[in-house]
PDB file of C-alpha atoms in Angstrom:
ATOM      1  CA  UNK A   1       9.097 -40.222 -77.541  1.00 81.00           C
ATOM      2  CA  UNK A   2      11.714 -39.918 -74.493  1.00 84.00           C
ATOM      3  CA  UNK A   3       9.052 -40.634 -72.280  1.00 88.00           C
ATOM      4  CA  UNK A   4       8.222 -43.750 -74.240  1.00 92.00           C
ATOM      5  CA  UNK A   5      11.841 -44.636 -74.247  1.00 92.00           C
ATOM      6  CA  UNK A   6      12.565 -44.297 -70.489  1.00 92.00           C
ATOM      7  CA  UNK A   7       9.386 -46.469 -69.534  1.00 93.00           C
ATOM      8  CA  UNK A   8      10.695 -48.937 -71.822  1.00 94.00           C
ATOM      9  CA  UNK A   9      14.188 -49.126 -70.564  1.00 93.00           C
ATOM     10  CA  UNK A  10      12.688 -48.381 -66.650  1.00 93.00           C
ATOM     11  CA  UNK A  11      10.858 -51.405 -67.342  1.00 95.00           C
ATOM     12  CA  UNK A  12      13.869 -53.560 -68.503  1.00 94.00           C
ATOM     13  CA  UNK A  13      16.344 -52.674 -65.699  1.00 94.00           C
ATOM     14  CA  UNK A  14      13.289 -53.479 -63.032  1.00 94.00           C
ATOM     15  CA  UNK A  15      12.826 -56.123 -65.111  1.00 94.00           C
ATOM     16  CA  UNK A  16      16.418 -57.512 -65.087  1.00 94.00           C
ATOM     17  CA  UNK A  17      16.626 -56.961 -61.343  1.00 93.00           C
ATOM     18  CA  UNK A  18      13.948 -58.487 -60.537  1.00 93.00           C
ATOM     19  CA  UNK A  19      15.018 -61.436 -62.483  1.00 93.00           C
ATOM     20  CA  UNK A  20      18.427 -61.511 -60.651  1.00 92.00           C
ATOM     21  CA  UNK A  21      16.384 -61.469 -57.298  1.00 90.00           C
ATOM     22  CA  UNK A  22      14.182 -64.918 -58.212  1.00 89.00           C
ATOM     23  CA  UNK A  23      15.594 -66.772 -60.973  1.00 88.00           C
ATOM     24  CA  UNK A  24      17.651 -69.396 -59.650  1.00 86.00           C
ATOM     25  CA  UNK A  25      20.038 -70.252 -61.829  1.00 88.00           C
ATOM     26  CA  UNK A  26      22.963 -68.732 -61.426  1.00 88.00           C
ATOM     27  CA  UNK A  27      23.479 -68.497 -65.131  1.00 90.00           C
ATOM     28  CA  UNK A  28      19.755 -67.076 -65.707  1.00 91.00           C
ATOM     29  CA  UNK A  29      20.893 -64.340 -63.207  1.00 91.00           C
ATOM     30  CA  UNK A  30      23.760 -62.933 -64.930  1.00 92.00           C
ATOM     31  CA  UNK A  31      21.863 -62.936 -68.445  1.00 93.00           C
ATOM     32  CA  UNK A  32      19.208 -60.916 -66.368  1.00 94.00           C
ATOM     33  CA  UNK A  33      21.688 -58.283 -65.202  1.00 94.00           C
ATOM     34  CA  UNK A  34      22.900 -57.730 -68.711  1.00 94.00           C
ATOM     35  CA  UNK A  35      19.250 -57.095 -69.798  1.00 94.00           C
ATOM     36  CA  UNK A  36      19.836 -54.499 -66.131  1.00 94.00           C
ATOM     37  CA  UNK A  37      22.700 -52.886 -67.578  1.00 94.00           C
ATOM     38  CA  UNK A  38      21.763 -52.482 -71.281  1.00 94.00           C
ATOM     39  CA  UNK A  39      18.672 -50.682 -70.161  1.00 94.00           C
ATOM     40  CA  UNK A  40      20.492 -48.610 -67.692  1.00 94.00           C
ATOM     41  CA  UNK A  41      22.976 -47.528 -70.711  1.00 94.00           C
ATOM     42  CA  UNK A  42      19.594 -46.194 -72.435  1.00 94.00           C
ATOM     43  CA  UNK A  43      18.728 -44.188 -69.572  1.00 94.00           C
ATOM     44  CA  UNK A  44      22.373 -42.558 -69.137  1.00 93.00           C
ATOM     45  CA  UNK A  45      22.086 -41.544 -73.013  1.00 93.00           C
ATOM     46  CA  UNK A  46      18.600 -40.395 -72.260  1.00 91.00           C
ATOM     47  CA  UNK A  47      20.121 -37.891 -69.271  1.00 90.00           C
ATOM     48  CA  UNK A  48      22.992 -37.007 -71.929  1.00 90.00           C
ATOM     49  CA  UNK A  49      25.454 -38.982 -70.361  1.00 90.00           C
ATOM     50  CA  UNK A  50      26.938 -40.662 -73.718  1.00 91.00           C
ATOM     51  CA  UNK A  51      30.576 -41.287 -72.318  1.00 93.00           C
ATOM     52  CA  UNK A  52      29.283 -43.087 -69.338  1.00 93.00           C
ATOM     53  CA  UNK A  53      26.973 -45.168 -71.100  1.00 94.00           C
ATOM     54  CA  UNK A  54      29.334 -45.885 -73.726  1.00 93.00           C
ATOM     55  CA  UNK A  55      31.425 -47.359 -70.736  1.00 92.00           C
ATOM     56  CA  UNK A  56      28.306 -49.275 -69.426  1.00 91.00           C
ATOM     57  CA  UNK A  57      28.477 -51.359 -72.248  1.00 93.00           C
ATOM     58  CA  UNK A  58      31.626 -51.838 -72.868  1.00 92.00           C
ATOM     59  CA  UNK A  59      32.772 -52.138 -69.560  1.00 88.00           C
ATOM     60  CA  UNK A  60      29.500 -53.766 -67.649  1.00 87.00           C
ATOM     61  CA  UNK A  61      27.931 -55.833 -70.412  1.00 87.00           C
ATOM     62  CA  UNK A  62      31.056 -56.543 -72.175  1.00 87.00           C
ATOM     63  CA  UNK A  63      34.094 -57.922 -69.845  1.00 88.00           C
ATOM     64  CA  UNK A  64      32.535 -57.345 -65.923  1.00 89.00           C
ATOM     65  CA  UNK A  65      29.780 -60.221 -67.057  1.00 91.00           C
ATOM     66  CA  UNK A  66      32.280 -62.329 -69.138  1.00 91.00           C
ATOM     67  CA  UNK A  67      34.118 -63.203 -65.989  1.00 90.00           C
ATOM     68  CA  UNK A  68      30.307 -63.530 -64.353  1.00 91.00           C
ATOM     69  CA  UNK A  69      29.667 -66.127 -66.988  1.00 91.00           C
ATOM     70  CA  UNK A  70      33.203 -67.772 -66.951  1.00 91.00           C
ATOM     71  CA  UNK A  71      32.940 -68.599 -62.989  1.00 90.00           C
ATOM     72  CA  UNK A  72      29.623 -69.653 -63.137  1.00 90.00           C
ATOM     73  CA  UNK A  73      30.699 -72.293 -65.963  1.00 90.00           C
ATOM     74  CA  UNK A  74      33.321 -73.238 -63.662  1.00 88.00           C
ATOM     75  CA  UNK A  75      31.362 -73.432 -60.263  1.00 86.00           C
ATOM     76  CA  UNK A  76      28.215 -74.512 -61.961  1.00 79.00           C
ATOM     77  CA  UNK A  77      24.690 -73.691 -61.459  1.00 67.00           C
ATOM     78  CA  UNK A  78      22.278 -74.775 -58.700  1.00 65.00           C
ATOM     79  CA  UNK A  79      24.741 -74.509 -56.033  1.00 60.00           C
ATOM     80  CA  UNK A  80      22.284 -72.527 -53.546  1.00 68.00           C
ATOM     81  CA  UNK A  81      20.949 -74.886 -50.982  1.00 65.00           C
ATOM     82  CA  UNK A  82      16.924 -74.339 -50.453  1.00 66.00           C
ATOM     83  CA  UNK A  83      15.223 -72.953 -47.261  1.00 64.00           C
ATOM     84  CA  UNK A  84      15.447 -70.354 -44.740  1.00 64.00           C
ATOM     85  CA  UNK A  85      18.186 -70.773 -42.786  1.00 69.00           C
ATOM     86  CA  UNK A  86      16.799 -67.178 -40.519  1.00 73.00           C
ATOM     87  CA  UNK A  87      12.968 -68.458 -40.135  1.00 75.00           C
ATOM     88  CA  UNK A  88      10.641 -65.666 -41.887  1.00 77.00           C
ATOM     89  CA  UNK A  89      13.483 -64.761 -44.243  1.00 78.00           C
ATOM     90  CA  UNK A  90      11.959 -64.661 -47.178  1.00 79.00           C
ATOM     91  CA  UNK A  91       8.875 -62.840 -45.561  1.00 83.00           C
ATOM     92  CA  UNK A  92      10.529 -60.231 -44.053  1.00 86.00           C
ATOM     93  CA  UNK A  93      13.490 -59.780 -46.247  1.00 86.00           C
ATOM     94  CA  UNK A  94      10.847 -58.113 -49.118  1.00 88.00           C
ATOM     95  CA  UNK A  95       8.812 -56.087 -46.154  1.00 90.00           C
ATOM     96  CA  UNK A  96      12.991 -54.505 -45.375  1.00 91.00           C
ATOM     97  CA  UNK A  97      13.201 -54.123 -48.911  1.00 90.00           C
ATOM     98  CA  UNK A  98       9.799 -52.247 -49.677  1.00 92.00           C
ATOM     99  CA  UNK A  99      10.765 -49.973 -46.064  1.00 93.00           C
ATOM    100  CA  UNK A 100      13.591 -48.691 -47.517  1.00 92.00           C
ATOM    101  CA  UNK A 101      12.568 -47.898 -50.605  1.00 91.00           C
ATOM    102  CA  UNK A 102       9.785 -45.988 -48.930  1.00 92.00           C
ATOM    103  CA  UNK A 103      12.351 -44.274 -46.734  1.00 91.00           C
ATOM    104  CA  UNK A 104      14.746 -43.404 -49.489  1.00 90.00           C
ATOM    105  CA  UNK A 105      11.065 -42.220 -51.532  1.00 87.00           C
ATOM    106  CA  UNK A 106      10.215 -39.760 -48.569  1.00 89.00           C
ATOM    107  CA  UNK A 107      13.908 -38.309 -48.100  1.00 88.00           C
ATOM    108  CA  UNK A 108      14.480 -37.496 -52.030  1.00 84.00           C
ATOM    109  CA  UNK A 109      10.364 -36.395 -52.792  1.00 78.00           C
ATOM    110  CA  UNK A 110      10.651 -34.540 -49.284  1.00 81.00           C
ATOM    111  CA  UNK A 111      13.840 -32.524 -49.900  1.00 80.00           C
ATOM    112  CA  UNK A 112      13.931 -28.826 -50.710  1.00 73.00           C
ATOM    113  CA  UNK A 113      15.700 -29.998 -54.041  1.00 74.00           C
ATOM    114  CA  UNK A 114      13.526 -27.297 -56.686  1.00 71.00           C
ATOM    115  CA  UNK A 115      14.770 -28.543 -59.513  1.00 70.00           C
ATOM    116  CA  UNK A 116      13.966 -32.308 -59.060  1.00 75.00           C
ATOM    117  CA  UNK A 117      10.464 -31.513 -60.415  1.00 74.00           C
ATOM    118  CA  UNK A 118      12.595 -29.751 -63.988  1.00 77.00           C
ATOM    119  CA  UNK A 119      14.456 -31.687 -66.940  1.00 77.00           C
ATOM    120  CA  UNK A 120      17.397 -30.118 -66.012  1.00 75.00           C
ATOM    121  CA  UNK A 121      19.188 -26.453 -67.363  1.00 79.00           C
ATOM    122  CA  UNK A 122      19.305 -26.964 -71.090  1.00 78.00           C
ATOM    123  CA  UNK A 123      23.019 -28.161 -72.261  1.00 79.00           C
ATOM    124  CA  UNK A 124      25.160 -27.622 -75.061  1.00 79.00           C
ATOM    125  CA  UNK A 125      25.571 -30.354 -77.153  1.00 79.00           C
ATOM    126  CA  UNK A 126      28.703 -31.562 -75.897  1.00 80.00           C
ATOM    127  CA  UNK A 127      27.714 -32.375 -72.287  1.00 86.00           C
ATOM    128  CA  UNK A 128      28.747 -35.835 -71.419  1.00 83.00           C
ATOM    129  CA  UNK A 129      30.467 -37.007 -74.335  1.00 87.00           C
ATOM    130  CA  UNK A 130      34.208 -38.312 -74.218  1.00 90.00           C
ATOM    131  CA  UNK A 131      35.524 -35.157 -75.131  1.00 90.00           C
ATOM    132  CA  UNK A 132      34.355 -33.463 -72.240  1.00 89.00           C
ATOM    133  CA  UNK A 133      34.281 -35.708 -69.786  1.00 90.00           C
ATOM    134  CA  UNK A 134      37.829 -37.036 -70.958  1.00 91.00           C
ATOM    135  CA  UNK A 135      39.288 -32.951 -70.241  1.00 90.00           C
ATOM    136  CA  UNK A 136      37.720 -33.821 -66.731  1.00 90.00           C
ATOM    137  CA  UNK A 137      39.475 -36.781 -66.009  1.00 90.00           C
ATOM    138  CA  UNK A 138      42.760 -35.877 -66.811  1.00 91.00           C
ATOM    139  CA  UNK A 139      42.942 -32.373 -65.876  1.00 91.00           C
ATOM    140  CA  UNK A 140      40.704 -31.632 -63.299  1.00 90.00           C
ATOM    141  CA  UNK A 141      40.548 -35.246 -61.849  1.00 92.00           C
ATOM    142  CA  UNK A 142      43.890 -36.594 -62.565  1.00 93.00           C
ATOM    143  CA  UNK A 143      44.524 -37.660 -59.206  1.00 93.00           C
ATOM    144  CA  UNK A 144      41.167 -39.636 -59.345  1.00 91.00           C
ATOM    145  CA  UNK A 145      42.314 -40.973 -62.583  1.00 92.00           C
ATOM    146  CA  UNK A 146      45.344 -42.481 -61.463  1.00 94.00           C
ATOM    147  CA  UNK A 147      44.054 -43.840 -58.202  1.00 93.00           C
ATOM    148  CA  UNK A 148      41.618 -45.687 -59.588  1.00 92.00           C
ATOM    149  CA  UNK A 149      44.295 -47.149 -62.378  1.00 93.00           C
ATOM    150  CA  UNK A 150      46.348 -48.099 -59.199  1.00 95.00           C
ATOM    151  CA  UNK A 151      43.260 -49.762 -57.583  1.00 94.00           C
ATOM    152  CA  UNK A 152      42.776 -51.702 -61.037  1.00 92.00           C
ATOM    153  CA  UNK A 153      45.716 -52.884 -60.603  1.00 94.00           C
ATOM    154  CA  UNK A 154      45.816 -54.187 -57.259  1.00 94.00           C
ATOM    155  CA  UNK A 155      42.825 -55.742 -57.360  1.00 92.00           C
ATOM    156  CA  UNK A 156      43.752 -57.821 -60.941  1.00 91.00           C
ATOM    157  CA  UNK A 157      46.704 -58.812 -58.707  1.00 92.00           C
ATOM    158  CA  UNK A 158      45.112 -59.641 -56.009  1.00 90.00           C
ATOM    159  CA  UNK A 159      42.413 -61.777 -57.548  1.00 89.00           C
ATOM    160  CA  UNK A 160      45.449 -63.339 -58.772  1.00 88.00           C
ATOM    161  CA  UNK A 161      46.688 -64.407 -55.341  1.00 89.00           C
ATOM    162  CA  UNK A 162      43.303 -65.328 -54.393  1.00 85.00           C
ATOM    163  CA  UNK A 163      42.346 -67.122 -56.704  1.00 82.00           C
ATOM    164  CA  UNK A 164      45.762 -68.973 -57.751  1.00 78.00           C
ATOM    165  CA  UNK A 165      46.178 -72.720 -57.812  1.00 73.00           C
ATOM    166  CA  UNK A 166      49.580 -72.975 -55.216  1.00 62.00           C
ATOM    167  CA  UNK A 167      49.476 -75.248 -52.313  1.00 56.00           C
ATOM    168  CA  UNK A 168      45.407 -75.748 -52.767  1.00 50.00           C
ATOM    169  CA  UNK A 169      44.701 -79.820 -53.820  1.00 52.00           C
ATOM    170  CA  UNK A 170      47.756 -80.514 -50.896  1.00 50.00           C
ATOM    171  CA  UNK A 171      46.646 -78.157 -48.531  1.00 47.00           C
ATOM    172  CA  UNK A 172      43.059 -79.077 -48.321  1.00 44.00           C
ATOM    173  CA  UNK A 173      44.077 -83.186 -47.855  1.00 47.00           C
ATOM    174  CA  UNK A 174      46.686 -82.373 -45.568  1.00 43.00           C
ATOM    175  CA  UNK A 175      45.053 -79.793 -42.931  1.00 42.00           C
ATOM    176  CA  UNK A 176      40.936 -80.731 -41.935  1.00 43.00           C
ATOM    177  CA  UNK A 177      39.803 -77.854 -43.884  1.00 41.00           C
ATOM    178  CA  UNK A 178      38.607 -74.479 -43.509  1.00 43.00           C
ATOM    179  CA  UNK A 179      41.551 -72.990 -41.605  1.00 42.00           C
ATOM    180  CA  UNK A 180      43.281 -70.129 -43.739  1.00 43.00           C
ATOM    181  CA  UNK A 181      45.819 -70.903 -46.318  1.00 44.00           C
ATOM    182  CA  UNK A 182      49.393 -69.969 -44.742  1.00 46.00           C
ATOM    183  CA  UNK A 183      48.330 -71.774 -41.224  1.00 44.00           C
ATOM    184  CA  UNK A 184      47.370 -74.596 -44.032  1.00 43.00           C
ATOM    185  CA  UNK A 185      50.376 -74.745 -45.838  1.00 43.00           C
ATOM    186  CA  UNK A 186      53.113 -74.597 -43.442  1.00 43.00           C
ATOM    187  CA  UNK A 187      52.120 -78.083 -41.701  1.00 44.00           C
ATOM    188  CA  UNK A 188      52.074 -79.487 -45.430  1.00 43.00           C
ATOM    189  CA  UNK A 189      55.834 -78.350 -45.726  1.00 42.00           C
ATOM    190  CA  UNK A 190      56.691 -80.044 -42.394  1.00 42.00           C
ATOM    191  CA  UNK A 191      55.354 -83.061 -43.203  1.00 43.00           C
ATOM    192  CA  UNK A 192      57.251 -82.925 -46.438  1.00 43.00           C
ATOM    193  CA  UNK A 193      60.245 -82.581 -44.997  1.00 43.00           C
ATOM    194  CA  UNK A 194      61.332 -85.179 -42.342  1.00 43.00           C
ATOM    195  CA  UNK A 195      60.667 -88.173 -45.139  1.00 43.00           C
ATOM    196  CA  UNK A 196      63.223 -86.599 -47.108  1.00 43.00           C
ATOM    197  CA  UNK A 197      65.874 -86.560 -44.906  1.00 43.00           C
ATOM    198  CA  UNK A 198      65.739 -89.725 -43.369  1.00 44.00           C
ATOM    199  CA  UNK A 199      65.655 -91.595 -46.711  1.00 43.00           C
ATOM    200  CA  UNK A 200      69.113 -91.309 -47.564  1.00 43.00           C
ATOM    201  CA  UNK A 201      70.091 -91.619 -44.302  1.00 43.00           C
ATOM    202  CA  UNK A 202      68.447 -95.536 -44.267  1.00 42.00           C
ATOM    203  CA  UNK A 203      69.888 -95.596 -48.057  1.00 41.00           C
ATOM    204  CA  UNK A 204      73.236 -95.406 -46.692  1.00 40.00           C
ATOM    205  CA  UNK A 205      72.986 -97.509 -43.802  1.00 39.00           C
TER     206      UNK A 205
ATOM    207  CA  UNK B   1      11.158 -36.867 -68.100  1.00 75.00           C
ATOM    208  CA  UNK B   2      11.594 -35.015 -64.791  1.00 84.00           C
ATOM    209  CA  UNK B   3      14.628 -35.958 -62.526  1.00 87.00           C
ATOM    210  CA  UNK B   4      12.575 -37.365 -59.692  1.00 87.00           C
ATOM    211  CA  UNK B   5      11.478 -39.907 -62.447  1.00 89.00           C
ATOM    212  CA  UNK B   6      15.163 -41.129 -61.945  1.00 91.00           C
ATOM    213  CA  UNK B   7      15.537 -40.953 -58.834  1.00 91.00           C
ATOM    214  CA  UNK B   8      12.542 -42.548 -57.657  1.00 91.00           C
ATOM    215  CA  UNK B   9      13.660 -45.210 -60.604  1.00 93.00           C
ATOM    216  CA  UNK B  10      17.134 -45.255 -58.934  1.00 94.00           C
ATOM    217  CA  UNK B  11      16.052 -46.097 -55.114  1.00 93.00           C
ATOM    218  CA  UNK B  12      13.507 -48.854 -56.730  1.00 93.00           C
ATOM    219  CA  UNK B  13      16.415 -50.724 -57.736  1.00 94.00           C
ATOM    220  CA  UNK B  14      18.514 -50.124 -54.726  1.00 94.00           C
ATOM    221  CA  UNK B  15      15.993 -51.556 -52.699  1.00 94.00           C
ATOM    222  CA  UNK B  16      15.833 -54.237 -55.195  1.00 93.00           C
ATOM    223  CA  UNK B  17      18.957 -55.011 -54.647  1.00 93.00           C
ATOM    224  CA  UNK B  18      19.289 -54.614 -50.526  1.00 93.00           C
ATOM    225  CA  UNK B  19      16.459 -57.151 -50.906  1.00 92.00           C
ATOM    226  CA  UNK B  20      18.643 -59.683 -53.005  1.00 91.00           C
ATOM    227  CA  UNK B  21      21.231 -59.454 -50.741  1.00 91.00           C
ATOM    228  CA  UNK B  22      18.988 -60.073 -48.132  1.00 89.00           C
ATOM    229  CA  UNK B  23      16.977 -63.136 -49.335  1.00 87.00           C
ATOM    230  CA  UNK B  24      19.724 -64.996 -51.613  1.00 86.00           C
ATOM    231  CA  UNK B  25      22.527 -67.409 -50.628  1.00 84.00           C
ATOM    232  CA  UNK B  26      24.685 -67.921 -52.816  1.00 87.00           C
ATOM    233  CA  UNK B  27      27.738 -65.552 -53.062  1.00 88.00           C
ATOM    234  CA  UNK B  28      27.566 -65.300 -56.557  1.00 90.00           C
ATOM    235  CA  UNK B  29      23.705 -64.288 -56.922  1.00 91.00           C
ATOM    236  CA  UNK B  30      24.993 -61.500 -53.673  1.00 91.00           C
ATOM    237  CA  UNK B  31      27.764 -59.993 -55.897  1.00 92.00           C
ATOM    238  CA  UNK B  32      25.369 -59.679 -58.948  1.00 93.00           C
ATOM    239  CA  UNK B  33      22.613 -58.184 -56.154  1.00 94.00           C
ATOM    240  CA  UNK B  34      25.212 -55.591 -55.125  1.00 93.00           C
ATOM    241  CA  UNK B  35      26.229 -54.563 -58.780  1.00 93.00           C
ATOM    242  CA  UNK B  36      22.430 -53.775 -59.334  1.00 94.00           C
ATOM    243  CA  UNK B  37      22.891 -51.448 -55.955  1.00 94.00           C
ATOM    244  CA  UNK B  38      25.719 -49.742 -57.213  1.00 94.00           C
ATOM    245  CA  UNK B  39      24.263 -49.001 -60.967  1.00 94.00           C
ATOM    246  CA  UNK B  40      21.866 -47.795 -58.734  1.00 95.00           C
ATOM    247  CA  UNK B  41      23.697 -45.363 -57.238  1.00 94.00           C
ATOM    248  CA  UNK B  42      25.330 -44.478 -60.768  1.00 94.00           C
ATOM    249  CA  UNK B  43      21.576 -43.860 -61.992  1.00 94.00           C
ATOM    250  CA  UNK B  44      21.430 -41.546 -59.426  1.00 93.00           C
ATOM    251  CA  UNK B  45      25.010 -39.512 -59.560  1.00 94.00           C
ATOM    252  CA  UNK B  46      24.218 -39.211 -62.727  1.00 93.00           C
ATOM    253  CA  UNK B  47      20.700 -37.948 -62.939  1.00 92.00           C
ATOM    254  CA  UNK B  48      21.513 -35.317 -60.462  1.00 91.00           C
ATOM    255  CA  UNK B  49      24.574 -34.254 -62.750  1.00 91.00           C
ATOM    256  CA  UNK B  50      21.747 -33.608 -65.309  1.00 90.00           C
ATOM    257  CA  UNK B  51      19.696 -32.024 -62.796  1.00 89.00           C
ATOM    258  CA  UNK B  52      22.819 -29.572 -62.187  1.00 87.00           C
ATOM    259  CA  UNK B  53      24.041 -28.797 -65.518  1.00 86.00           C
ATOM    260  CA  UNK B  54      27.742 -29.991 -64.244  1.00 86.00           C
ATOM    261  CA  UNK B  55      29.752 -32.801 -65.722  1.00 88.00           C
ATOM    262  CA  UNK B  56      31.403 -33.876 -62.661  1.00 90.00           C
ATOM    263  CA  UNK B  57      28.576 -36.256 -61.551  1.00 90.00           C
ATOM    264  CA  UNK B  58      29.795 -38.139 -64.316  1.00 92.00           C
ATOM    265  CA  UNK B  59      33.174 -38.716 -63.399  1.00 93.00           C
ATOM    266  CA  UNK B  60      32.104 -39.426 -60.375  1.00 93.00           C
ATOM    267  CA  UNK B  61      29.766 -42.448 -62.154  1.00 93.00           C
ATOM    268  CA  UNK B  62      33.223 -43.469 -64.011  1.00 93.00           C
ATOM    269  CA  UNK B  63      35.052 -44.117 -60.663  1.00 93.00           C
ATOM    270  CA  UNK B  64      32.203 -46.018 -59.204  1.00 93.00           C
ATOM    271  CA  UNK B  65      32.315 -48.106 -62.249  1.00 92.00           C
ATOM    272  CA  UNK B  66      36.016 -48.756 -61.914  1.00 92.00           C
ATOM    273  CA  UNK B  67      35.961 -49.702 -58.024  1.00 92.00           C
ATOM    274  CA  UNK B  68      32.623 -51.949 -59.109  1.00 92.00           C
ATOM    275  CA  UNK B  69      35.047 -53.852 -61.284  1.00 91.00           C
ATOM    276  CA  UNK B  70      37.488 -54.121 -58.753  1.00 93.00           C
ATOM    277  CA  UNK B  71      35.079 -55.389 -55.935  1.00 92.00           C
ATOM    278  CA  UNK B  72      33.790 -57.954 -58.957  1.00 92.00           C
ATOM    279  CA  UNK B  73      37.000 -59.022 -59.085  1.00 92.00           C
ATOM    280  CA  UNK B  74      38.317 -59.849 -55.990  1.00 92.00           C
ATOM    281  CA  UNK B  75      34.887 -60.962 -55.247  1.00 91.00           C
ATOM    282  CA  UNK B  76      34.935 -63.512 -58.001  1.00 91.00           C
ATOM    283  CA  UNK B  77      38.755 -64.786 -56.899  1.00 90.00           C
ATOM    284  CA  UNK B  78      37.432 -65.271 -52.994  1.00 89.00           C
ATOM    285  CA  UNK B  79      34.264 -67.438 -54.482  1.00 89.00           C
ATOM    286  CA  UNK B  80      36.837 -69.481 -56.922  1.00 89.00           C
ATOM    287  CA  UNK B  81      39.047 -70.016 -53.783  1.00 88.00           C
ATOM    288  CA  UNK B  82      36.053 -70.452 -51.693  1.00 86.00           C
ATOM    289  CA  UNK B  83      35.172 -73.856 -54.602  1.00 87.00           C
ATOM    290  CA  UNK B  84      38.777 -75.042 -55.170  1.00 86.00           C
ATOM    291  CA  UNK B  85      39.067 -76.026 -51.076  1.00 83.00           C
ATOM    292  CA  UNK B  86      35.881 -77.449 -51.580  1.00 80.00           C
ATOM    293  CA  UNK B  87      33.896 -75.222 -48.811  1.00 80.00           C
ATOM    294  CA  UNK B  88      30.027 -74.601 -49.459  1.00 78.00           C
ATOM    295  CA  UNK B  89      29.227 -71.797 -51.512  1.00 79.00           C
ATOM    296  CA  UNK B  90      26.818 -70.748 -49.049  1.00 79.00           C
ATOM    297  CA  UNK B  91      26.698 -67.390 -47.023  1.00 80.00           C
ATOM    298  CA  UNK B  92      24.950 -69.018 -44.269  1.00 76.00           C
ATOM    299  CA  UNK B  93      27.575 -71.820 -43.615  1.00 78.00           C
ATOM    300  CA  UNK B  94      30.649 -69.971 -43.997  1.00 77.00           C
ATOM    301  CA  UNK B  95      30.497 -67.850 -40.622  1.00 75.00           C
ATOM    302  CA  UNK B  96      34.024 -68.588 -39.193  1.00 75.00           C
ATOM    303  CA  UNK B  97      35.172 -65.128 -39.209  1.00 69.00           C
ATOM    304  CA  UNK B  98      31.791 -63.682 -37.579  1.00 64.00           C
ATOM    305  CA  UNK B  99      32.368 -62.431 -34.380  1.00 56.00           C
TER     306      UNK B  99
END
């Protein structure tokens, strides 16, 4: 029975990867990586991780490829232009792929690891669920804990920055494009500027 | 299932991914590429945590997670500003900074 359950959910997240390699669409893509990270959740519950794939889901599947699905609604699909733009890229791209999986192969098969070959010590029922794992992360890994909630927090502020809408529609009419957005902006400001003040100067004349 | 099931299962889809990253142009179809690499890597944290009896591993998967959403974040916000100025969205053409 497990073994029939991880071939089926080995088989989905290969599956979904694979489709994230080749499809296309954009759009196609993302749907493929949440058939990826639903069968990955089945394979952390089958190594008793239940917090973790609890988290997968809800995390992953549920808000990570919402915004996935947002921006590509807002870019659109079919963006990627067609061709190599390296000759032999899609030859030898798959030929790097297949070398390191052989390397990675030889280094884990080849270690002294004994009890890679074993399902692992037997474990009381409680490994991995939220109680547990939740005593980890805020005693034993507060620090971790609050890092990361700091790093959450940056980055939703950041993407803010990045991503808001000031000086954009002017800046990219005003300077020739592609130069970064303060060196953009400032000329924008100058231009704005000397209009203003000698308008009421020819009003009152 | 033995460990080196996962594992073996875990640097398939790393490679996978490496590969995407490779081949694909679009910055979008890269990000999703380099989330499969880092479930990847949580595959593997967390079948060795198995493998060890130790809860840690785990943890250690939860963090990844978090600074996967973070890097999906800021990723998405750099390819929305990459579209609003009206730049390709193409890895190939947007070189500027490359030494």
């Amino acid at each position: 029975m497990e073994a029939v359950l991880f071939f089926a959910a080995a088989l989905g997240a290969l599956g979904g990867a694979v489709g994230v390699v080749v499809l296309r669409n954009p759009f196609y893509g993302v749907l493929a990586l949440i058939v990826h990270l639903f069968s990955l959740a089945v394979l952390f519950l089958l190594l008793t991780a239940a917090f973790v794939a609890a988290a997968q889901v809800v995390v992953y599947a549920g808000a990570v490829m919402v915004l996935y699905v947002f921006v590509v609604a807002y870019i659109g699909g079919d963006t990627e232009p067609l061709g190599d733009s390296i000759p032999g890229q899609k030859f030898l791209a798959p030929l790097l792929g297949a070398a390191l999986f052989v390397e990675l192969s030889i280094a884990v098969l080849g270690s002294s690891l004994l009890a890679l070959g074993t399902h692992g010590p037997n474990v009381n029922p409680g490994f991995g669920n939220p109680a547990a794992i939740g005593h980890l992360l805020l005693e034993r890994f507060l620090l971790a804990f609050e890092a990361s909630s700091i790093l959450l927090l940056l980055a939703a502020v950041g993407a803010v920055v990045l991503a808001g809408r000031q000086g954009t529609p002017e800046a990219g009419q005003g300077a020739a494009g592609g130069s970064s957005k303060h060196s953009s902006e400032a000329p924008a400001e100058r231009f704005e500027d000397p209009p203003a003040a000698p308008s009421p100067a020819g009003g009152g004349a | 299932m033995n460990i080196e099931w996962y594992i073996v299962l875990s640097s398939l889809l790393f490679a996978l991914g490496a590969m995407g990253i490779l081949v694909r142009r679009s910055p979008i179809v890269i990000l999703l590429c380099l989330e499969i690499m880092l479930n990847a890597g949580n595959l593997a944290l967390v079948a060795f945590s198995r493998m060890v009896g130790n809860q840690q591993g785990q943890v250690f998967a939860i963090v990844v997670m978090v600074v996967a959403a973070c890097e999906v974040v800021v990723g998405l916000g750099l390819i929305v500003a990459i579209f609003r100025r009206k730049l390709p969205l193409d890895v190939d053409s947007l070189r500027e900074l490359r030494g």
